[in-house]
PDB file of C-alpha atoms in Angstrom:
ATOM      1  CA  ARG A   1      -0.380  -0.226  -0.118  1.00 80.00           C
ATOM      2  CA  PHE A   2       0.956   3.869  -0.578  1.00 87.00           C
ATOM      3  CA  LEU A   3      -0.181   5.730   2.014  1.00 91.00           C
ATOM      4  CA  LEU A   4      -1.191   9.511   1.820  1.00 95.00           C
ATOM      5  CA  ASN A   5      -2.202  12.010   4.319  1.00 93.00           C
ATOM      6  CA  PRO A   6      -3.087  15.151   2.979  1.00 95.00           C
ATOM      7  CA  TYR A   7      -4.410  15.959   6.393  1.00 93.00           C
ATOM      8  CA  ARG A   8      -1.308  15.956   9.410  1.00 85.00           C
ATOM      9  CA  GLY A   9      -3.852  16.577  12.522  1.00 82.00           C
ATOM     10  CA  CYS A  10      -8.178  16.091  12.959  1.00 84.00           C
ATOM     11  CA  THR A  11     -11.016  17.966  13.195  1.00 86.00           C
ATOM     12  CA  HIS A  12     -11.981  14.323  15.329  1.00 86.00           C
ATOM     13  CA  LYS A  13     -10.427  15.434  18.743  1.00 83.00           C
ATOM     14  CA  CYS A  14     -10.641  11.978  20.051  1.00 84.00           C
ATOM     15  CA  LEU A  15     -10.134  11.086  23.432  1.00 80.00           C
ATOM     16  CA  TYR A  16      -8.071   7.514  22.797  1.00 71.00           C
ATOM     17  CA  PRO A  17      -4.574   7.432  21.368  1.00 61.00           C
ATOM     18  CA  CYS A  18      -4.711   7.709  17.346  1.00 62.00           C
ATOM     19  CA  TYR A  19      -1.228   7.612  15.035  1.00 58.00           C
ATOM     20  CA  THR A  20      -1.468  11.370  15.758  1.00 54.00           C
ATOM     21  CA  CYS A  21       0.232  11.009  19.023  1.00 54.00           C
ATOM     22  CA  ALA A  22       2.106   7.633  18.074  1.00 55.00           C
ATOM     23  CA  PHE A  23       4.045  10.542  15.200  1.00 54.00           C
ATOM     24  CA  SER A  24       4.382  13.165  17.360  1.00 48.00           C
ATOM     25  CA  SER A  25       7.725  12.122  18.190  1.00 49.00           C
ATOM     26  CA  PHE A  26       9.644  12.222  15.669  1.00 48.00           C
ATOM     27  CA  ASN A  27       7.399  14.263  12.860  1.00 53.00           C
ATOM     28  CA  SER A  28       6.934  17.429  12.921  1.00 62.00           C
ATOM     29  CA  TYR A  29       3.778  18.225  11.517  1.00 65.00           C
ATOM     30  CA  TYR A  30       2.236  15.678  14.173  1.00 63.00           C
ATOM     31  CA  ARG A  31       3.557  17.279  16.842  1.00 72.00           C
ATOM     32  CA  LEU A  32       2.505  20.807  15.951  1.00 76.00           C
ATOM     33  CA  PHE A  33      -1.381  19.141  15.647  1.00 72.00           C
ATOM     34  CA  TRP A  34      -0.468  16.648  19.062  1.00 67.00           C
ATOM     35  CA  GLU A  35       1.383  20.036  21.649  1.00 75.00           C
ATOM     36  CA  LYS A  36      -1.207  23.028  19.585  1.00 76.00           C
ATOM     37  CA  ASP A  37      -4.026  21.696  18.078  1.00 75.00           C
ATOM     38  CA  ILE A  38      -2.949  23.538  14.007  1.00 81.00           C
ATOM     39  CA  PRO A  39      -3.521  20.079  11.835  1.00 85.00           C
ATOM     40  CA  THR A  40      -1.723  20.298   8.017  1.00 89.00           C
ATOM     41  CA  VAL A  41      -3.246  20.909   5.124  1.00 92.00           C
ATOM     42  CA  VAL A  42      -0.569  20.138   2.773  1.00 94.00           C
ATOM     43  CA  ILE A  43      -2.198  21.824  -0.278  1.00 97.00           C
ATOM     44  CA  ASN A  44      -0.261  20.463  -3.442  1.00 98.00           C
ATOM     45  CA  PHE A  45      -0.710  17.119  -2.436  1.00 97.00           C
ATOM     46  CA  PRO A  46      -2.249  16.185  -5.177  1.00 98.00           C
ATOM     47  CA  GLU A  47       0.220  17.411  -7.651  1.00 98.00           C
ATOM     48  CA  ILE A  48       2.940  15.722  -6.257  1.00 96.00           C
ATOM     49  CA  LEU A  49       1.383  12.460  -6.281  1.00 96.00           C
ATOM     50  CA  ILE A  50       1.135  12.430  -9.828  1.00 96.00           C
ATOM     51  CA  LYS A  51       4.725  12.891 -10.137  1.00 95.00           C
ATOM     52  CA  GLU A  52       5.867   9.884  -7.316  1.00 93.00           C
ATOM     53  CA  LEU A  53       3.375   8.398  -9.524  1.00 93.00           C
ATOM     54  CA  ASP A  54       4.500   9.203 -12.997  1.00 93.00           C
ATOM     55  CA  ASP A  55       8.010   8.940 -11.469  1.00 92.00           C
ATOM     56  CA  PRO A  56       9.289   6.536 -14.443  1.00 90.00           C
ATOM     57  CA  ASN A  57      12.173   4.491 -11.612  1.00 88.00           C
ATOM     58  CA  LEU A  58       9.018   3.380 -10.053  1.00 84.00           C
ATOM     59  CA  LYS A  59       8.041   0.126  -9.796  1.00 80.00           C
ATOM     60  CA  PHE A  60       4.364  -0.409  -8.889  1.00 76.00           C
ATOM     61  CA  ALA A  61       2.043   1.220  -6.717  1.00 73.00           C
ATOM     62  CA  ALA A  62      -0.150  -1.351  -4.887  1.00 80.00           C
ATOM     63  CA  TRP A  63      -2.928  -0.149  -2.405  1.00 93.00           C
ATOM     64  CA  GLY A  64      -3.966   3.852  -2.136  1.00 96.00           C
ATOM     65  CA  TYR A  65      -5.320   4.319   1.527  1.00 96.00           C
ATOM     66  CA  LEU A  66      -6.462   6.736   1.834  1.00 97.00           C
ATOM     67  CA  SER A  67      -5.561   7.991   5.390  1.00 92.00           C
ATOM     68  CA  PRO A  68      -2.889   6.110   8.016  1.00 87.00           C
ATOM     69  CA  THR A  69      -3.217   8.468  10.201  1.00 83.00           C
ATOM     70  CA  THR A  70      -6.277  11.036  10.260  1.00 88.00           C
ATOM     71  CA  ASP A  71     -10.195  11.305   8.692  1.00 94.00           C
ATOM     72  CA  PRO A  72      -9.485  12.172   4.471  1.00 97.00           C
ATOM     73  CA  PHE A  73     -12.534  13.368   4.571  1.00 98.00           C
ATOM     74  CA  GLN A  74     -12.840  15.153   7.917  1.00 95.00           C
ATOM     75  CA  LYS A  75     -15.114  18.810   8.285  1.00 94.00           C
ATOM     76  CA  PRO A  76     -14.114  21.450   7.327  1.00 94.00           C
ATOM     77  CA  LEU A  77     -11.767  20.518   5.995  1.00 95.00           C
ATOM     78  CA  GLU A  78     -12.288  17.894   3.055  1.00 97.00           C
ATOM     79  CA  PRO A  79     -15.523  19.939   2.053  1.00 96.00           C
ATOM     80  CA  HIS A  80     -12.879  23.545   2.109  1.00 97.00           C
ATOM     81  CA  TYR A  81      -9.251  21.592   0.124  1.00 98.00           C
ATOM     82  CA  GLU A  82     -11.369  19.142  -1.762  1.00 98.00           C
ATOM     83  CA  LEU A  83      -7.979  17.100  -1.041  1.00 98.00           C
ATOM     84  CA  THR A  84      -8.863  14.144  -0.347  1.00 98.00           C
ATOM     85  CA  TYR A  85     -11.607  13.390  -3.741  1.00 99.00           C
ATOM     86  CA  LYS A  86      -8.511  14.880  -5.483  1.00 99.00           C
ATOM     87  CA  ILE A  87      -6.147  12.129  -5.320  1.00 98.00           C
ATOM     88  CA  MET A  88      -8.989   9.963  -5.130  1.00 98.00           C
ATOM     89  CA  LYS A  89      -9.704  11.251  -9.230  1.00 98.00           C
ATOM     90  CA  ILE A  90      -5.917  10.485  -9.932  1.00 97.00           C
ATOM     91  CA  LEU A  91      -5.965   7.452  -8.151  1.00 97.00           C
ATOM     92  CA  ILE A  92      -9.466   6.199 -10.775  1.00 98.00           C
ATOM     93  CA  GLU A  93      -7.891   7.908 -13.991  1.00 97.00           C
ATOM     94  CA  LYS A  94      -4.163   6.028 -13.267  1.00 94.00           C
ATOM     95  CA  GLU A  95      -6.626   2.891 -12.916  1.00 95.00           C
ATOM     96  CA  LEU A  96      -5.091   2.690  -9.043  1.00 95.00           C
ATOM     97  CA  GLY A  97      -7.526   0.012  -6.137  1.00 97.00           C
ATOM     98  CA  PHE A  98      -7.729   1.652  -3.147  1.00 98.00           C
ATOM     99  CA  GLU A  99      -9.262   2.330   0.548  1.00 98.00           C
ATOM    100  CA  PHE A 100     -10.944   5.103   2.322  1.00 98.00           C
ATOM    101  CA  ILE A 101     -11.191   5.296   6.270  1.00 97.00           C
ATOM    102  CA  THR A 102     -13.423   7.801   7.729  1.00 97.00           C
ATOM    103  CA  LYS A 103     -15.205   8.604  11.069  1.00 97.00           C
ATOM    104  CA  SER A 104     -17.473  10.867   8.853  1.00 97.00           C
ATOM    105  CA  VAL A 105     -19.473  11.518   5.240  1.00 97.00           C
ATOM    106  CA  PRO A 106     -17.918  11.392   1.784  1.00 98.00           C
ATOM    107  CA  GLY A 107     -20.640  13.860  -0.308  1.00 96.00           C
ATOM    108  CA  LYS A 108     -22.328  13.366  -3.222  1.00 97.00           C
ATOM    109  CA  LYS A 109     -19.907  14.771  -5.254  1.00 98.00           C
ATOM    110  CA  ALA A 110     -17.236  11.663  -3.919  1.00 98.00           C
ATOM    111  CA  ILE A 111     -19.267   8.987  -4.341  1.00 98.00           C
ATOM    112  CA  ASN A 112     -20.618  10.359  -7.752  1.00 98.00           C
ATOM    113  CA  LEU A 113     -16.935  10.099  -8.606  1.00 98.00           C
ATOM    114  CA  LEU A 114     -17.085   6.410  -7.002  1.00 98.00           C
ATOM    115  CA  GLN A 115     -19.867   4.923  -8.822  1.00 98.00           C
ATOM    116  CA  GLY A 116     -18.713   2.575 -10.990  1.00 96.00           C
ATOM    117  CA  TYR A 117     -15.121   1.802 -10.239  1.00 98.00           C
ATOM    118  CA  PRO A 118     -14.712  -2.107  -8.663  1.00 97.00           C
ATOM    119  CA  TYR A 119     -11.031  -1.189  -7.244  1.00 98.00           C
ATOM    120  CA  VAL A 120     -11.935   1.191  -3.940  1.00 98.00           C
ATOM    121  CA  PHE A 121     -14.520   0.057  -1.192  1.00 98.00           C
ATOM    122  CA  GLY A 122     -14.979   2.234   1.865  1.00 98.00           C
ATOM    123  CA  GLN A 123     -14.708   1.352   5.469  1.00 98.00           C
ATOM    124  CA  PHE A 124     -15.808   3.021   8.335  1.00 99.00           C
ATOM    125  CA  THR A 125     -15.458   3.069  12.093  1.00 97.00           C
ATOM    126  CA  ILE A 126     -18.393   3.052  14.058  1.00 98.00           C
ATOM    127  CA  THR A 127     -17.718   2.271  17.347  1.00 96.00           C
ATOM    128  CA  SER A 128     -21.133   2.245  19.749  1.00 98.00           C
ATOM    129  CA  ASN A 129     -24.839   3.222  20.239  1.00 97.00           C
ATOM    130  CA  ASP A 130     -23.564   6.104  22.475  1.00 96.00           C
ATOM    131  CA  GLU A 131     -24.095   9.545  21.482  1.00 97.00           C
ATOM    132  CA  GLU A 132     -22.448  10.150  25.194  1.00 94.00           C
ATOM    133  CA  PHE A 133     -19.624   7.837  24.363  1.00 94.00           C
ATOM    134  CA  ARG A 134     -19.200  10.073  21.083  1.00 95.00           C
ATOM    135  CA  LYS A 135     -19.441  13.153  22.166  1.00 94.00           C
ATOM    136  CA  ILE A 136     -17.235  11.883  24.934  1.00 91.00           C
ATOM    137  CA  PHE A 137     -14.421   9.386  22.715  1.00 92.00           C
ATOM    138  CA  GLU A 138     -15.132  11.213  19.372  1.00 93.00           C
ATOM    139  CA  PRO A 139     -16.420  14.521  20.412  1.00 92.00           C
ATOM    140  CA  GLY A 140     -15.533  15.974  16.630  1.00 92.00           C
ATOM    141  CA  THR A 141     -17.262  13.320  14.237  1.00 95.00           C
ATOM    142  CA  VAL A 142     -20.150  12.634  12.476  1.00 97.00           C
ATOM    143  CA  PRO A 143     -23.167  11.453  14.727  1.00 98.00           C
ATOM    144  CA  TYR A 144     -23.384   7.432  14.342  1.00 98.00           C
ATOM    145  CA  GLU A 145     -26.976   7.871  12.245  1.00 98.00           C
ATOM    146  CA  ASP A 146     -24.748   9.649   9.940  1.00 98.00           C
ATOM    147  CA  ARG A 147     -22.115   7.320   9.190  1.00 98.00           C
ATOM    148  CA  PHE A 148     -24.597   4.573   9.517  1.00 99.00           C
ATOM    149  CA  GLU A 149     -26.928   6.503   6.580  1.00 98.00           C
ATOM    150  CA  ALA A 150     -23.122   7.864   4.837  1.00 98.00           C
ATOM    151  CA  MET A 151     -22.290   3.533   4.939  1.00 99.00           C
ATOM    152  CA  LYS A 152     -26.017   3.136   3.105  1.00 99.00           C
ATOM    153  CA  ASN A 153     -25.249   5.816   0.719  1.00 98.00           C
ATOM    154  CA  VAL A 154     -22.302   3.775  -0.421  1.00 98.00           C
ATOM    155  CA  HIS A 155     -23.233   0.388  -0.781  1.00 98.00           C
ATOM    156  CA  ASP A 156     -26.040   1.728  -2.554  1.00 98.00           C
ATOM    157  CA  ALA A 157     -23.679   3.377  -5.164  1.00 98.00           C
ATOM    158  CA  GLY A 158     -21.940  -0.140  -5.702  1.00 98.00           C
ATOM    159  CA  ILE A 159     -18.869   0.352  -2.865  1.00 98.00           C
ATOM    160  CA  PRO A 160     -18.130  -2.824  -1.049  1.00 98.00           C
ATOM    161  CA  VAL A 161     -17.819  -1.380   2.954  1.00 99.00           C
ATOM    162  CA  ILE A 162     -16.497  -2.275   5.682  1.00 99.00           C
ATOM    163  CA  LEU A 163     -17.481  -2.335   9.504  1.00 99.00           C
ATOM    164  CA  ARG A 164     -14.913  -0.907  11.402  1.00 98.00           C
ATOM    165  CA  TYR A 165     -15.428  -1.372  15.487  1.00 98.00           C
ATOM    166  CA  ASP A 166     -12.111   0.043  16.342  1.00 94.00           C
ATOM    167  CA  PRO A 167     -11.249   0.672  18.695  1.00 94.00           C
ATOM    168  CA  VAL A 168     -12.844  -1.258  21.982  1.00 97.00           C
ATOM    169  CA  GLU A 169     -12.163   0.560  25.000  1.00 96.00           C
ATOM    170  CA  PRO A 170     -12.145  -1.180  27.902  1.00 97.00           C
ATOM    171  CA  LEU A 171     -15.158  -0.206  30.544  1.00 97.00           C
ATOM    172  CA  PHE A 172     -17.383   1.605  28.097  1.00 96.00           C
ATOM    173  CA  ASN A 173     -17.593   0.394  24.639  1.00 97.00           C
ATOM    174  CA  ASP A 174     -17.072  -3.122  25.283  1.00 98.00           C
ATOM    175  CA  ASN A 175     -20.699  -4.602  26.268  1.00 96.00           C
ATOM    176  CA  GLU A 176     -22.487  -7.133  24.310  1.00 97.00           C
ATOM    177  CA  GLU A 177     -25.843  -5.735  23.397  1.00 98.00           C
ATOM    178  CA  ILE A 178     -24.254  -2.654  22.444  1.00 98.00           C
ATOM    179  CA  ILE A 179     -21.462  -4.354  20.208  1.00 99.00           C
ATOM    180  CA  LYS A 180     -24.089  -6.824  18.691  1.00 99.00           C
ATOM    181  CA  ASP A 181     -25.680  -3.499  18.268  1.00 99.00           C
ATOM    182  CA  VAL A 182     -23.182  -1.846  15.862  1.00 99.00           C
ATOM    183  CA  PHE A 183     -23.154  -5.154  13.935  1.00 99.00           C
ATOM    184  CA  SER A 184     -26.746  -5.578  12.773  1.00 99.00           C
ATOM    185  CA  ARG A 185     -27.295  -1.999  12.256  1.00 99.00           C
ATOM    186  CA  ALA A 186     -24.239  -1.669   9.585  1.00 99.00           C
ATOM    187  CA  TYR A 187     -25.011  -5.208   8.422  1.00 99.00           C
ATOM    188  CA  ASN A 188     -28.127  -3.731   7.635  1.00 99.00           C
ATOM    189  CA  ASN A 189     -26.772  -0.852   5.379  1.00 99.00           C
ATOM    190  CA  GLY A 190     -24.540  -2.619   3.786  1.00 99.00           C
ATOM    191  CA  ALA A 191     -21.526  -4.121   5.183  1.00 99.00           C
ATOM    192  CA  ARG A 192     -20.668  -7.899   5.075  1.00 98.00           C
ATOM    193  CA  HIS A 193     -17.259  -7.474   6.784  1.00 99.00           C
ATOM    194  CA  VAL A 194     -16.095  -6.314   9.811  1.00 99.00           C
ATOM    195  CA  ILE A 195     -12.235  -4.919  11.463  1.00 98.00           C
ATOM    196  CA  PHE A 196     -12.396  -5.260  15.615  1.00 98.00           C
ATOM    197  CA  SER A 197     -10.000  -4.408  17.499  1.00 96.00           C
ATOM    198  CA  ILE A 198      -8.686  -2.950  21.381  1.00 96.00           C
ATOM    199  CA  SER A 199      -7.214   0.494  21.731  1.00 93.00           C
ATOM    200  CA  ASP A 200      -3.721   0.510  22.702  1.00 92.00           C
ATOM    201  CA  LYS A 201      -2.438   3.127  25.521  1.00 89.00           C
ATOM    202  CA  ASN A 202       0.851   4.856  24.010  1.00 84.00           C
ATOM    203  CA  ALA A 203       3.047   4.601  27.902  1.00 86.00           C
ATOM    204  CA  ARG A 204       4.299   8.003  27.732  1.00 80.00           C
ATOM    205  CA  TYR A 205       0.842   9.896  27.081  1.00 81.00           C
ATOM    206  CA  TRP A 206      -0.578   7.310  29.602  1.00 89.00           C
ATOM    207  CA  ASP A 207      -0.882  10.673  31.697  1.00 90.00           C
ATOM    208  CA  VAL A 208      -2.782  12.575  29.274  1.00 84.00           C
ATOM    209  CA  PHE A 209      -5.376   9.620  29.388  1.00 88.00           C
ATOM    210  CA  GLU A 210      -6.218   9.422  32.923  1.00 92.00           C
ATOM    211  CA  ASP A 211      -6.756  13.639  32.681  1.00 92.00           C
ATOM    212  CA  ASN A 212      -8.895  13.430  29.854  1.00 88.00           C
ATOM    213  CA  LEU A 213     -10.531  10.445  31.568  1.00 92.00           C
ATOM    214  CA  ARG A 214     -10.421  13.365  35.389  1.00 94.00           C
ATOM    215  CA  LYS A 215     -12.226  15.995  32.565  1.00 92.00           C
ATOM    216  CA  HIS A 216     -15.349  13.906  32.151  1.00 91.00           C
ATOM    217  CA  GLN A 217     -15.712  12.252  34.954  1.00 92.00           C
ATOM    218  CA  PHE A 218     -14.350   9.038  34.780  1.00 92.00           C
ATOM    219  CA  GLY A 219     -11.620   9.513  36.756  1.00 94.00           C
ATOM    220  CA  HIS A 220     -12.832   6.309  39.057  1.00 95.00           C
ATOM    221  CA  PHE A 221     -12.019   3.574  35.916  1.00 96.00           C
ATOM    222  CA  ILE A 222      -8.361   4.285  36.573  1.00 96.00           C
ATOM    223  CA  ASN A 223      -7.621   2.113  38.749  1.00 97.00           C
ATOM    224  CA  ASP A 224      -9.452  -0.294  36.804  1.00 98.00           C
ATOM    225  CA  LEU A 225      -8.078   0.599  33.461  1.00 97.00           C
ATOM    226  CA  LYS A 226      -4.418   0.631  34.930  1.00 97.00           C
ATOM    227  CA  SER A 227      -5.717  -3.855  36.233  1.00 97.00           C
ATOM    228  CA  ILE A 228      -5.913  -4.045  32.012  1.00 98.00           C
ATOM    229  CA  TYR A 229      -3.301  -3.410  30.836  1.00 97.00           C
ATOM    230  CA  ILE A 230      -0.092  -4.381  32.408  1.00 96.00           C
ATOM    231  CA  ASP A 231       0.452  -6.291  29.163  1.00 95.00           C
ATOM    232  CA  LYS A 232       4.362  -3.695  28.261  1.00 92.00           C
ATOM    233  CA  GLN A 233       5.538  -4.531  24.869  1.00 90.00           C
ATOM    234  CA  ALA A 234       7.967  -1.313  23.035  1.00 85.00           C
ATOM    235  CA  GLY A 235       6.712   1.739  24.639  1.00 84.00           C
ATOM    236  CA  GLU A 236       3.275   0.169  24.037  1.00 88.00           C
ATOM    237  CA  LEU A 237       0.432  -0.238  27.184  1.00 94.00           C
ATOM    238  CA  HIS A 238      -2.121  -3.818  25.993  1.00 95.00           C
ATOM    239  CA  ALA A 239      -4.972  -4.525  27.464  1.00 97.00           C
ATOM    240  CA  GLU A 240      -4.061  -8.277  29.286  1.00 97.00           C
ATOM    241  CA  ILE A 241      -4.569 -11.230  27.565  1.00 97.00           C
ATOM    242  CA  LYS A 242      -6.963 -13.317  28.789  1.00 97.00           C
ATOM    243  CA  TYR A 243      -9.854  -9.603  28.333  1.00 98.00           C
ATOM    244  CA  ARG A 244      -8.518  -9.590  24.877  1.00 97.00           C
ATOM    245  CA  GLU A 245      -9.166 -13.646  24.163  1.00 98.00           C
ATOM    246  CA  GLN A 246     -13.203 -12.656  25.719  1.00 98.00           C
ATOM    247  CA  ILE A 247     -13.725 -10.007  23.611  1.00 98.00           C
ATOM    248  CA  ILE A 248     -12.653 -11.223  20.864  1.00 98.00           C
ATOM    249  CA  GLU A 249     -14.397 -14.617  20.575  1.00 98.00           C
ATOM    250  CA  LYS A 250     -17.442 -12.768  21.937  1.00 98.00           C
ATOM    251  CA  ALA A 251     -17.091 -10.447  19.221  1.00 99.00           C
ATOM    252  CA  ILE A 252     -16.563 -13.229  16.164  1.00 99.00           C
ATOM    253  CA  THR A 253     -19.507 -15.068  18.283  1.00 99.00           C
ATOM    254  CA  ILE A 254     -21.824 -12.544  17.331  1.00 99.00           C
ATOM    255  CA  ALA A 255     -19.740 -11.465  14.305  1.00 99.00           C
ATOM    256  CA  ASN A 256     -20.539 -15.455  13.288  1.00 99.00           C
ATOM    257  CA  LYS A 257     -23.938 -15.138  14.303  1.00 99.00           C
ATOM    258  CA  ILE A 258     -25.287 -11.700  11.011  1.00 99.00           C
ATOM    259  CA  GLY A 259     -23.290 -13.069   8.545  1.00 99.00           C
ATOM    260  CA  LEU A 260     -20.313 -10.644   8.610  1.00 99.00           C
ATOM    261  CA  THR A 261     -16.793 -11.745   7.808  1.00 99.00           C
ATOM    262  CA  PHE A 262     -14.561 -11.221  10.654  1.00 99.00           C
ATOM    263  CA  ALA A 263     -10.574  -9.742  10.628  1.00 98.00           C
ATOM    264  CA  LEU A 264      -8.661  -8.789  13.636  1.00 97.00           C
ATOM    265  CA  CYS A 265      -6.441  -5.060  13.660  1.00 91.00           C
ATOM    266  CA  MET A 266      -4.207  -5.097  16.688  1.00 68.00           C
TER     267      MET A 266
END
């Protein structure tokens, strides 16, 4: 895959750490966002992409990924700059396959562009059915209802869609009934596959995570979360293996009953 990040930083302001947090230690763009909440817009990204794809030394370009670190359809950046739209247009013109992952709503213009193109699929991140959870953990995102509707619109345009229940936040959205409801609604709106993960924590920013929990009146969960996040590997804190096995087995069972194929992003 070739990784396409026209926006360096994200307006979703998710409470759980994301790649902007992990990359802030060595990338000045992400450090600017993490420390000062200022996203960087790579205005000339389409021109750079064309130049790189037309490079005679390029042996192959396998698959485009919009976007590994931040949302390619985030508001207000994408509606204003349309960089994702321009990138997709270039990829289509060059007959290259690609995917997008979003917590936003691709506009009609984008869907019309993709309609009929055989080498694209879309992934929608929906991690709960509880709007209060969204307002705390993903305050800059669109409501879940809007995402289900967007999933249906993309599916109805003939574009395969995938649900991402990604990540699970232990003690918050790991409830079996919530998982079952989100999986069912995604299936009813066109998804036939789900990608699932459990949130990992950057050990350097655990204190920031704790501060955010206290800010939102969840300080009483901190000790329980510490008892879950006991597996430390290469600077990352992972939920302990028994917890992960229980949640993943539960999710696989639910997916099988509904008719969704299942994969992990761990």
